[in-house]
């Protein structure tokens, strides 16, 4: 039975990385699902309080990383608050419209159009559109690194 639970844990960890490309799958929930499977179905005494506190903190950082990266780059290049919101929605929509390219193209186009409507300056709108891509990629890289850290920490906690 342990093989089944370990398999489910691995699948959940893999799904957390799928959540980077398909943001509708919450990465942090998938990782915590893997932790829960291990905690409740494999070995309830293995993971320490320090592990759980650390994972709560890293989960907060994981959630914040995406939001902060997108907001930072859109603001840095002069984008509006409306464009920040549109970029977030377009990222989710884009992951289903034209995967995997839609996750980059749809937010870029949506922000470009919204900034053209708001600022009426093609160069500035293009710059903010590209900033959305940089923000998404930066946030995705941060999420990958944080998720890897969480999973490696879990493996080390189980082994040692």
Short mmCIF file of C-alpha atoms in Angstrom, two decimals:
data_model
loop_
_atom_site.label_atom_id
_atom_site.label_comp_id
_atom_site.label_asym_id
_atom_site.label_seq_id
_atom_site.Cartn_x
_atom_site.Cartn_y
_atom_site.Cartn_z
CA UNK A 1 0.00 0.00 0.00
CA UNK A 2 2.94 2.33 0.67
CA UNK A 3 3.87 2.15 -3.02
CA UNK A 4 0.43 3.48 -3.94
CA UNK A 5 0.73 6.38 -1.47
CA UNK A 6 4.26 7.22 -2.58
CA UNK A 7 3.07 7.14 -6.19
CA UNK A 8 0.24 9.54 -5.34
CA UNK A 9 2.70 11.82 -3.52
CA UNK A 10 4.97 11.90 -6.59
CA UNK A 11 2.01 12.60 -8.89
CA UNK A 12 0.92 15.49 -6.68
CA UNK A 13 4.44 16.93 -6.68
CA UNK A 14 4.55 16.65 -10.48
CA UNK A 15 1.14 18.35 -10.70
CA UNK A 16 2.56 21.28 -8.75
CA UNK A 17 4.91 21.93 -11.68
CA UNK A 18 2.08 21.55 -14.18
CA UNK A 19 0.43 24.36 -12.20
CA UNK A 20 3.13 26.72 -13.40
CA UNK A 21 1.99 26.28 -17.01
CA UNK A 22 -1.68 25.87 -16.13
CA UNK A 23 -2.27 28.32 -13.27
CA UNK A 24 -5.75 26.96 -12.67
CA UNK A 25 -4.01 24.04 -10.92
CA UNK A 26 -2.85 25.56 -7.63
CA UNK A 27 0.77 24.48 -7.22
CA UNK A 28 0.88 25.01 -3.50
CA UNK A 29 -2.23 22.87 -2.96
CA UNK A 30 -0.70 20.03 -4.99
CA UNK A 31 2.51 20.13 -2.94
CA UNK A 32 0.56 20.20 0.32
CA UNK A 33 -1.52 17.29 -0.99
CA UNK A 34 1.71 15.30 -1.35
CA UNK A 35 2.73 16.25 2.19
CA UNK A 36 -0.70 15.26 3.51
CA UNK A 37 -0.66 11.88 1.78
CA UNK A 38 2.67 11.12 3.42
CA UNK A 39 1.66 12.50 6.82
CA UNK A 40 -1.69 10.74 7.07
CA UNK A 41 -1.21 7.60 4.99
CA UNK A 42 2.48 6.68 5.18
CA UNK A 43 4.13 7.89 8.38
CA UNK A 44 2.37 10.35 10.70
CA UNK A 45 5.37 10.74 13.03
CA UNK A 46 8.10 11.53 10.51
CA UNK A 47 7.68 15.22 9.72
CA UNK A 48 8.64 17.66 12.46
CA UNK A 49 6.95 20.82 13.63
CA UNK A 50 9.92 22.75 12.16
CA UNK A 51 9.17 21.16 8.76
CA UNK A 52 5.50 22.22 8.87
CA UNK A 53 6.29 25.77 9.99
CA UNK A 54 8.89 26.08 7.23
CA UNK A 55 6.45 24.81 4.61
CA UNK A 56 3.81 27.33 5.70
CA UNK A 57 6.36 30.14 5.31
CA UNK A 58 7.58 28.83 1.94
CA UNK A 59 3.97 28.44 0.76
CA UNK A 60 3.36 32.09 1.53
CA UNK A 61 6.50 33.03 -0.37
CA UNK A 62 5.41 30.79 -3.27
CA UNK A 63 2.04 32.49 -3.53
CA UNK A 64 3.55 35.96 -3.17
CA UNK A 65 6.33 35.34 -5.71
CA UNK A 66 4.01 35.26 -8.68
CA UNK A 67 1.96 38.26 -7.62
CA UNK A 68 5.00 40.34 -6.70
CA UNK A 69 6.93 39.55 -9.89
CA UNK A 70 4.02 40.46 -12.17
CA UNK A 71 3.13 43.61 -10.26
CA UNK A 72 6.74 44.74 -10.02
CA UNK A 73 7.46 44.53 -13.74
CA UNK A 74 4.16 46.00 -14.87
CA UNK A 75 4.60 48.94 -12.46
CA UNK A 76 8.29 49.35 -13.30
CA UNK A 77 7.50 49.87 -16.97
CA UNK A 78 4.61 52.26 -16.32
CA UNK A 79 1.66 49.92 -16.52
CA UNK A 80 -1.66 50.70 -14.92
CA UNK A 81 -3.39 48.85 -12.09
CA UNK A 82 -5.95 47.75 -14.66
CA UNK A 83 -3.20 46.12 -16.71
CA UNK A 84 -1.97 44.23 -13.65
CA UNK A 85 -5.43 42.77 -13.14
CA UNK A 86 -5.89 42.03 -16.84
CA UNK A 87 -2.48 40.29 -16.95
CA UNK A 88 -3.46 37.99 -14.07
CA UNK A 89 -6.79 37.06 -15.67
CA UNK A 90 -5.26 36.70 -19.14
CA UNK A 91 -2.60 34.33 -17.79
CA UNK A 92 -5.29 31.94 -16.57
CA UNK A 93 -7.35 32.29 -19.74
CA UNK A 94 -4.27 31.97 -21.95
CA UNK A 95 -3.27 28.68 -20.38
CA UNK A 96 -6.47 27.16 -21.82
CA UNK A 97 -6.80 29.08 -25.07
CA UNK A 98 -3.53 28.18 -26.73
CA UNK A 99 -1.40 26.05 -24.40
CA UNK A 100 1.45 26.41 -23.67
CA UNK A 101 2.05 29.56 -25.75
CA UNK A 102 -1.20 31.21 -24.72
CA UNK A 103 0.09 31.68 -21.21
CA UNK A 104 2.56 34.22 -22.61
CA UNK A 105 0.80 35.53 -25.73
CA UNK A 106 -2.67 36.17 -24.29
CA UNK A 107 -1.44 38.30 -21.34
CA UNK A 108 0.92 40.19 -23.64
CA UNK A 109 -1.86 40.99 -26.11
CA UNK A 110 -4.40 41.76 -23.38
CA UNK A 111 -2.05 44.18 -21.62
CA UNK A 112 -0.98 45.71 -24.92
CA UNK A 113 -4.60 46.44 -25.86
CA UNK A 114 -5.54 47.70 -22.39
CA UNK A 115 -2.53 50.03 -22.25
CA UNK A 116 -3.30 51.30 -25.76
CA UNK A 117 -6.80 52.14 -24.63
CA UNK A 118 -5.61 53.76 -21.39
CA UNK A 119 -2.41 55.54 -22.51
CA UNK A 120 -2.78 55.67 -26.31
CA UNK A 121 0.98 55.26 -26.75
CA UNK A 122 2.04 52.20 -28.79
CA UNK A 123 5.65 52.21 -27.56
CA UNK A 124 4.70 52.41 -23.90
CA UNK A 125 1.95 49.82 -24.33
CA UNK A 126 4.41 47.46 -26.04
CA UNK A 127 6.94 48.00 -23.27
CA UNK A 128 4.34 47.19 -20.59
CA UNK A 129 3.23 44.14 -22.60
CA UNK A 130 6.78 42.82 -22.64
CA UNK A 131 7.11 43.63 -18.93
CA UNK A 132 4.15 41.32 -18.36
CA UNK A 133 6.06 38.49 -20.06
CA UNK A 134 9.18 39.21 -18.02
CA UNK A 135 7.10 39.29 -14.83
CA UNK A 136 5.42 36.00 -15.68
CA UNK A 137 8.73 34.30 -16.50
CA UNK A 138 10.39 35.73 -13.39
CA UNK A 139 7.51 34.60 -11.20
CA UNK A 140 7.54 31.18 -12.83
CA UNK A 141 11.26 30.78 -12.23
CA UNK A 142 10.81 31.79 -8.59
CA UNK A 143 7.94 29.30 -8.21
CA UNK A 144 10.00 26.49 -9.74
CA UNK A 145 12.89 27.17 -7.37
CA UNK A 146 10.65 27.45 -4.29
CA UNK A 147 8.74 24.29 -5.21
CA UNK A 148 11.99 22.40 -5.73
CA UNK A 149 13.20 23.64 -2.36
CA UNK A 150 10.00 22.45 -0.69
CA UNK A 151 10.16 19.02 -2.32
CA UNK A 152 13.87 18.54 -1.60
CA UNK A 153 13.28 19.62 2.00
CA UNK A 154 10.47 17.05 2.23
CA UNK A 155 12.71 14.29 0.84
CA UNK A 156 15.49 15.19 3.26
CA UNK A 157 13.02 15.27 6.18
CA UNK A 158 11.80 11.79 5.24
CA UNK A 159 15.29 10.35 4.74
CA UNK A 160 16.91 11.87 7.80
#
